[in-house]
Amino acid sequence: MLGRTICEVFSDVEIIVTDLPEADITDENGIDEIIARHRPDVVIHCAAMTAVDRCEQEIDLAYRLNVCGSANVAAACNRHGIRLIAISTDYVFDGESDLPYTEFDLPTGGRTVYGRTKYAGEEAVRTHCPDHVICRVSWLYGKGGPSFVHAMLNLADGTRPVLKVVADQCGNPTSAYAVARELREILRRPNLRGTFHLTCEGFVSWAGFAEEIFRLAGRKQVVLPCTTEEFPRPAPRPKNSRLDKMGLRAAGLPMMPDWRDALAEFIAKEF
């Protein structure tokens, strides 16, 4: 989803798109050969196992993709002198804080296999490729999905008088378009290093997010707020996914747009 959006936003530069089966990040030699052959100026590492519940059930695969795969990409970039932009997640935090997490708060990997593997993947990037930027995103939606926005609009098909949506988890709904545009700003700073949060400004619950989706899309759908306990999942969801953008402010980078404005742009564009 993010990769598709990057291709659209970066349409004025040469993009080499890679995917399975020709680019397998778990194949150390194979990924090195691809990077060596193309010699890009930068690699944007979007590949990951992001199915949070599936990670709980296929732990070895999650570690192989999110940790070993990231280490392979980072080591190859370092060997060939190529800058690496790696995408990470709010799940590296446990979600128990009452405050938004900054880039300088200590991540723990949280309570999920997904969070632990993504944090270990971050550490692999830091270890194997000093010329890197790690960008954390959360509650992401974008071109083609799958995402919460697409799921809600599919469910609001007129057959469900009421939709129950969790109201005791909060976060920053984030447009892939906003992330891609911020990545362009980061790429204009070739000496920039470190970890940055690229989530839209402002926060809301999943229920509030759903209500705004329906309002902007012109759908008459009743949302019934409910608790996390009413929707048990294999992987526990963080109560607090809010990410503060202290890193962007400190580096003098443009700030991310408000989540409502970004959502309005996306729905007008895609729906």
CSV table of C-alpha atoms in Angstrom, one decimal:
chain,number,residue,atom,x,y,z
A,1,MET,CA,0.0,0.0,0.0
A,2,LEU,CA,2.7,2.5,0.9
A,3,GLY,CA,4.9,1.2,-2.0
A,4,ARG,CA,2.1,1.9,-4.5
A,5,THR,CA,1.7,5.4,-3.1
A,6,ILE,CA,5.4,6.1,-3.2
A,7,CYS,CA,5.4,5.2,-6.8
A,8,GLU,CA,2.7,7.7,-7.5
A,9,VAL,CA,4.1,10.5,-5.4
A,10,PHE,CA,7.7,9.9,-6.8
A,11,SER,CA,6.5,9.8,-10.4
A,12,ASP,CA,9.2,12.3,-11.5
A,13,VAL,CA,12.1,10.2,-10.5
A,14,GLU,CA,13.3,6.7,-11.6
A,15,ILE,CA,11.9,4.1,-9.3
A,16,ILE,CA,12.9,0.4,-9.4
A,17,VAL,CA,10.0,-1.6,-8.0
A,18,THR,CA,10.9,-4.9,-6.5
A,19,ASP,CA,8.6,-7.6,-5.1
A,20,LEU,CA,8.4,-11.4,-4.7
A,21,PRO,CA,9.4,-13.6,-6.3
A,22,GLU,CA,12.4,-11.8,-7.9
A,23,ALA,CA,13.2,-9.9,-4.6
A,24,ASP,CA,13.1,-12.1,-1.5
A,25,ILE,CA,14.5,-10.2,1.5
A,26,THR,CA,15.1,-13.5,3.3
A,27,ASP,CA,17.6,-14.5,0.6
A,28,GLU,CA,20.8,-12.8,1.7
A,29,ASN,CA,22.7,-13.4,-1.5
A,30,GLY,CA,19.7,-12.7,-3.7
A,31,ILE,CA,18.9,-9.3,-2.2
A,32,ASP,CA,22.5,-8.3,-2.3
A,33,GLU,CA,22.7,-9.2,-6.0
A,34,ILE,CA,19.6,-7.1,-6.9
A,35,ILE,CA,20.9,-4.1,-5.0
A,36,ALA,CA,24.3,-4.5,-6.5
A,37,ARG,CA,22.9,-4.8,-10.0
A,38,HIS,CA,20.6,-1.7,-9.8
A,39,ARG,CA,22.9,0.5,-7.6
A,40,PRO,CA,20.1,2.9,-6.5
A,41,ASP,CA,20.7,6.1,-4.7
A,42,VAL,CA,18.4,5.0,-1.9
A,43,VAL,CA,16.5,1.9,-0.9
A,44,ILE,CA,13.1,2.4,0.7
A,45,HIS,CA,12.5,-0.8,2.6
A,46,CYS,CA,8.7,-1.3,2.9
A,47,ALA,CA,8.7,-5.1,2.9
A,48,ALA,CA,7.4,-6.7,6.2
A,49,MET,CA,5.0,-9.2,7.7
A,50,THR,CA,2.4,-6.8,8.9
A,51,ALA,CA,-0.5,-9.2,9.6
A,52,VAL,CA,-0.4,-8.6,13.4
A,53,ASP,CA,-2.5,-11.7,14.3
A,54,ARG,CA,-0.8,-14.0,11.9
A,55,CYS,CA,2.6,-13.0,13.4
A,56,GLU,CA,1.3,-14.5,16.7
A,57,GLN,CA,0.7,-17.8,15.0
A,58,GLU,CA,3.7,-17.9,12.6
A,59,ILE,CA,6.5,-16.6,14.9
A,60,ASP,CA,9.4,-18.1,13.0
A,61,LEU,CA,8.2,-16.5,9.7
A,62,ALA,CA,7.6,-13.1,11.4
A,63,TYR,CA,11.2,-13.2,12.7
A,64,ARG,CA,12.6,-14.3,9.4
A,65,LEU,CA,10.9,-11.5,7.5
A,66,ASN,CA,10.9,-8.6,9.9
A,67,VAL,CA,14.3,-9.2,11.5
A,68,CYS,CA,16.5,-11.3,9.2
A,69,GLY,CA,15.0,-9.7,6.1
A,70,SER,CA,15.7,-6.2,7.4
A,71,ALA,CA,19.3,-7.3,8.4
A,72,ASN,CA,19.9,-8.6,4.9
A,73,VAL,CA,18.6,-5.4,3.2
A,74,ALA,CA,20.6,-3.2,5.6
A,75,ALA,CA,23.8,-5.2,5.2
A,76,ALA,CA,23.5,-5.1,1.4
A,77,CYS,CA,23.0,-1.3,1.4
A,78,ASN,CA,26.0,-0.8,3.6
A,79,ARG,CA,28.2,-3.0,1.5
A,80,HIS,CA,27.3,-1.0,-1.6
A,81,GLY,CA,27.3,2.4,0.0
A,82,ILE,CA,23.5,3.0,-0.5
A,83,ARG,CA,21.3,5.0,1.8
A,84,LEU,CA,18.5,3.1,3.5
A,85,ILE,CA,15.0,4.3,4.5
A,86,ALA,CA,13.3,1.7,6.6
A,87,ILE,CA,9.6,1.7,7.5
A,88,SER,CA,8.6,0.7,11.1
A,89,THR,CA,5.6,1.0,13.4
A,90,ASP,CA,4.1,2.3,16.6
A,91,TYR,CA,3.9,-1.4,17.8
A,92,VAL,CA,7.5,-1.1,18.9
A,93,PHE,CA,6.0,0.6,22.0
A,94,ASP,CA,3.8,-1.2,24.5
A,95,GLY,CA,0.9,1.3,24.2
A,96,GLU,CA,0.5,1.8,27.9
A,97,SER,CA,1.7,5.4,28.2
A,98,ASP,CA,-0.7,8.2,28.8
A,99,LEU,CA,1.3,10.5,26.6
A,100,PRO,CA,2.3,10.3,22.9
A,101,TYR,CA,5.5,8.5,22.3
A,102,THR,CA,8.5,10.5,21.0
A,103,GLU,CA,11.4,9.2,19.0
A,104,PHE,CA,13.5,9.4,22.1
A,105,ASP,CA,11.3,7.1,24.3
A,106,LEU,CA,12.7,3.7,24.7
A,107,PRO,CA,10.8,1.1,22.6
A,108,THR,CA,10.5,-2.4,24.0
A,109,GLY,CA,8.8,-4.3,21.2
A,110,GLY,CA,5.5,-4.1,23.1
A,111,ARG,CA,3.3,-7.1,23.8
A,112,THR,CA,3.1,-8.6,20.3
A,113,VAL,CA,5.3,-10.8,18.1
A,114,TYR,CA,4.8,-8.1,15.4
A,115,GLY,CA,6.0,-5.3,17.7
A,116,ARG,CA,9.0,-7.3,18.9
A,117,THR,CA,10.1,-8.3,15.4
A,118,LYS,CA,9.7,-4.8,14.1
A,119,TYR,CA,11.8,-3.4,16.9
A,120,ALA,CA,14.5,-6.1,16.4
A,121,GLY,CA,14.3,-5.2,12.7
A,122,GLU,CA,15.0,-1.5,13.6
A,123,GLU,CA,18.0,-2.6,15.6
A,124,ALA,CA,19.3,-4.7,12.7
A,125,VAL,CA,19.1,-1.6,10.5
A,126,ARG,CA,21.0,0.5,13.0
A,127,THR,CA,23.6,-2.2,13.4
A,128,HIS,CA,24.2,-3.1,9.7
A,129,CYS,CA,23.7,0.2,7.9
A,130,PRO,CA,24.8,3.5,9.6
A,131,ASP,CA,23.5,5.5,6.7
A,132,HIS,CA,19.9,5.0,7.5
A,133,VAL,CA,16.6,6.7,8.4
A,134,ILE,CA,13.9,4.7,10.2
A,135,CYS,CA,10.4,6.1,9.8
A,136,ARG,CA,7.6,4.8,12.1
A,137,VAL,CA,4.0,5.0,10.9
A,138,SER,CA,0.7,3.9,12.4
A,139,TRP,CA,-2.9,3.5,11.5
A,140,LEU,CA,-1.9,3.7,7.9
A,141,TYR,CA,-4.3,3.8,5.0
A,142,GLY,CA,-3.6,4.4,1.3
A,143,LYS,CA,-4.2,3.6,-2.3
A,144,GLY,CA,-5.7,0.2,-2.9
A,145,GLY,CA,-5.7,-0.8,0.8
A,146,PRO,CA,-6.1,-3.0,2.7
A,147,SER,CA,-6.8,-0.5,5.5
A,148,PHE,CA,-9.3,0.5,8.1
A,149,VAL,CA,-10.8,3.1,5.7
A,150,HIS,CA,-11.4,0.5,3.0
A,151,ALA,CA,-12.8,-2.0,5.6
A,152,MET,CA,-15.2,0.5,7.0
A,153,LEU,CA,-16.5,1.7,3.7
A,154,ASN,CA,-17.0,-2.0,2.6
A,155,LEU,CA,-19.0,-2.7,5.7
A,156,ALA,CA,-21.2,0.4,5.3
A,157,ASP,CA,-23.1,-1.2,2.4
A,158,GLY,CA,-26.5,-0.6,3.8
A,159,THR,CA,-27.0,-4.0,5.3
A,160,ARG,CA,-25.8,-3.2,8.8
A,161,PRO,CA,-27.9,-0.7,10.8
A,162,VAL,CA,-25.2,-0.4,13.4
A,163,LEU,CA,-21.4,-1.0,13.3
A,164,LYS,CA,-19.7,-1.6,16.6
A,165,VAL,CA,-16.2,-0.1,16.6
A,166,VAL,CA,-13.6,0.0,19.4
A,167,ALA,CA,-13.5,3.3,21.3
A,168,ASP,CA,-10.8,2.7,24.0
A,169,GLN,CA,-7.8,2.7,21.7
A,170,CYS,CA,-6.5,6.0,20.3
A,171,GLY,CA,-3.9,6.8,17.6
A,172,ASN,CA,-3.0,9.0,14.6
A,173,PRO,CA,-4.8,8.0,11.4
A,174,THR,CA,-2.1,8.4,8.7
A,175,SER,CA,-2.4,8.8,5.0
A,176,ALA,CA,0.2,7.0,2.9
A,177,TYR,CA,0.2,10.1,0.7
A,178,ALA,CA,1.3,12.2,3.6
A,179,VAL,CA,4.0,9.7,4.5
A,180,ALA,CA,5.3,9.6,0.9
A,181,ARG,CA,5.5,13.4,0.7
A,182,GLU,CA,7.4,13.5,4.0
A,183,LEU,CA,9.8,10.9,2.6
A,184,ARG,CA,10.6,13.2,-0.3
A,185,GLU,CA,11.5,15.9,2.2
A,186,ILE,CA,13.8,13.4,4.1
A,187,LEU,CA,15.5,12.4,0.8
A,188,ARG,CA,16.3,16.0,0.1
A,189,ARG,CA,18.5,15.9,3.3
A,190,PRO,CA,21.2,13.4,2.3
A,191,ASN,CA,23.1,13.8,5.6
A,192,LEU,CA,20.0,13.1,7.8
A,193,ARG,CA,20.2,10.1,10.0
A,194,GLY,CA,18.1,8.6,12.8
A,195,THR,CA,14.5,7.7,13.7
A,196,PHE,CA,11.5,9.8,12.9
A,197,HIS,CA,7.7,9.5,13.4
A,198,LEU,CA,5.7,10.1,10.3
A,199,THR,CA,2.1,10.0,11.5
A,200,CYS,CA,-0.5,12.7,10.9
A,201,GLU,CA,-1.1,15.3,13.6
A,202,GLY,CA,-4.0,14.9,16.0
A,203,PHE,CA,-5.5,11.7,17.4
A,204,VAL,CA,-8.8,9.9,17.7
A,205,SER,CA,-10.3,6.6,18.6
A,206,TRP,CA,-11.1,3.9,16.1
A,207,ALA,CA,-14.8,4.7,16.6
A,208,GLY,CA,-14.2,8.4,16.0
A,209,PHE,CA,-12.1,7.6,13.0
A,210,ALA,CA,-14.9,5.5,11.5
A,211,GLU,CA,-17.5,8.3,12.1
A,212,GLU,CA,-15.2,10.8,10.2
A,213,ILE,CA,-14.8,8.3,7.4
A,214,PHE,CA,-18.5,7.9,7.0
A,215,ARG,CA,-19.1,11.7,7.2
A,216,LEU,CA,-16.6,12.5,4.6
A,217,ALA,CA,-17.7,9.7,2.3
A,218,GLY,CA,-21.4,10.7,2.7
A,219,ARG,CA,-22.4,7.4,4.1
A,220,LYS,CA,-25.3,7.3,6.6
A,221,GLN,CA,-23.9,4.7,9.0
A,222,VAL,CA,-24.5,4.5,12.8
A,223,VAL,CA,-21.4,3.7,14.8
A,224,LEU,CA,-21.7,2.1,18.2
A,225,PRO,CA,-18.6,2.6,20.4
A,226,CYS,CA,-17.5,-0.5,22.2
A,227,THR,CA,-14.5,-1.8,24.3
A,228,THR,CA,-11.5,-3.7,23.3
A,229,GLU,CA,-12.7,-6.6,25.5
A,230,GLU,CA,-15.7,-7.0,23.2
A,231,PHE,CA,-13.4,-7.7,20.2
A,232,PRO,CA,-10.7,-10.1,21.5
A,233,ARG,CA,-7.9,-10.7,19.0
A,234,PRO,CA,-4.9,-13.1,19.0
A,235,ALA,CA,-2.5,-10.1,19.3
A,236,PRO,CA,-3.3,-7.5,21.9
A,237,ARG,CA,-3.8,-4.0,20.4
A,238,PRO,CA,-2.1,-1.0,22.0
A,239,LYS,CA,-4.4,1.4,23.9
A,240,ASN,CA,-2.2,4.3,23.0
A,241,SER,CA,-0.7,4.4,19.5
A,242,ARG,CA,-0.1,8.2,19.5
A,243,LEU,CA,3.3,9.2,18.1
A,244,ASP,CA,4.8,12.6,18.8
A,245,LYS,CA,6.9,14.2,16.0
A,246,MET,CA,9.7,15.6,18.1
A,247,GLY,CA,12.3,14.3,15.6
A,248,LEU,CA,10.7,16.2,12.7
A,249,ARG,CA,10.6,19.4,14.8
A,250,ALA,CA,14.2,19.0,15.9
A,251,ALA,CA,15.4,18.4,12.4
A,252,GLY,CA,13.5,21.4,11.0
A,253,LEU,CA,11.5,19.1,8.6
A,254,PRO,CA,8.0,20.0,7.5
A,255,MET,CA,5.3,18.8,9.9
A,256,MET,CA,2.7,16.2,8.9
A,257,PRO,CA,-0.8,17.3,8.1
A,258,ASP,CA,-3.8,17.0,10.5
A,259,TRP,CA,-5.4,13.6,10.2
A,260,ARG,CA,-8.8,15.1,9.2
A,261,ASP,CA,-7.4,17.1,6.4
A,262,ALA,CA,-5.3,14.1,5.1
A,263,LEU,CA,-8.4,11.8,5.3
A,264,ALA,CA,-10.6,14.3,3.4
A,265,GLU,CA,-8.0,14.5,0.6
A,266,PHE,CA,-7.7,10.7,0.4
A,267,ILE,CA,-11.5,10.1,0.3
A,268,ALA,CA,-12.0,12.8,-2.3
A,269,LYS,CA,-9.2,11.3,-4.4
A,270,GLU,CA,-9.9,7.6,-4.1
A,271,PHE,CA,-13.7,7.3,-3.5
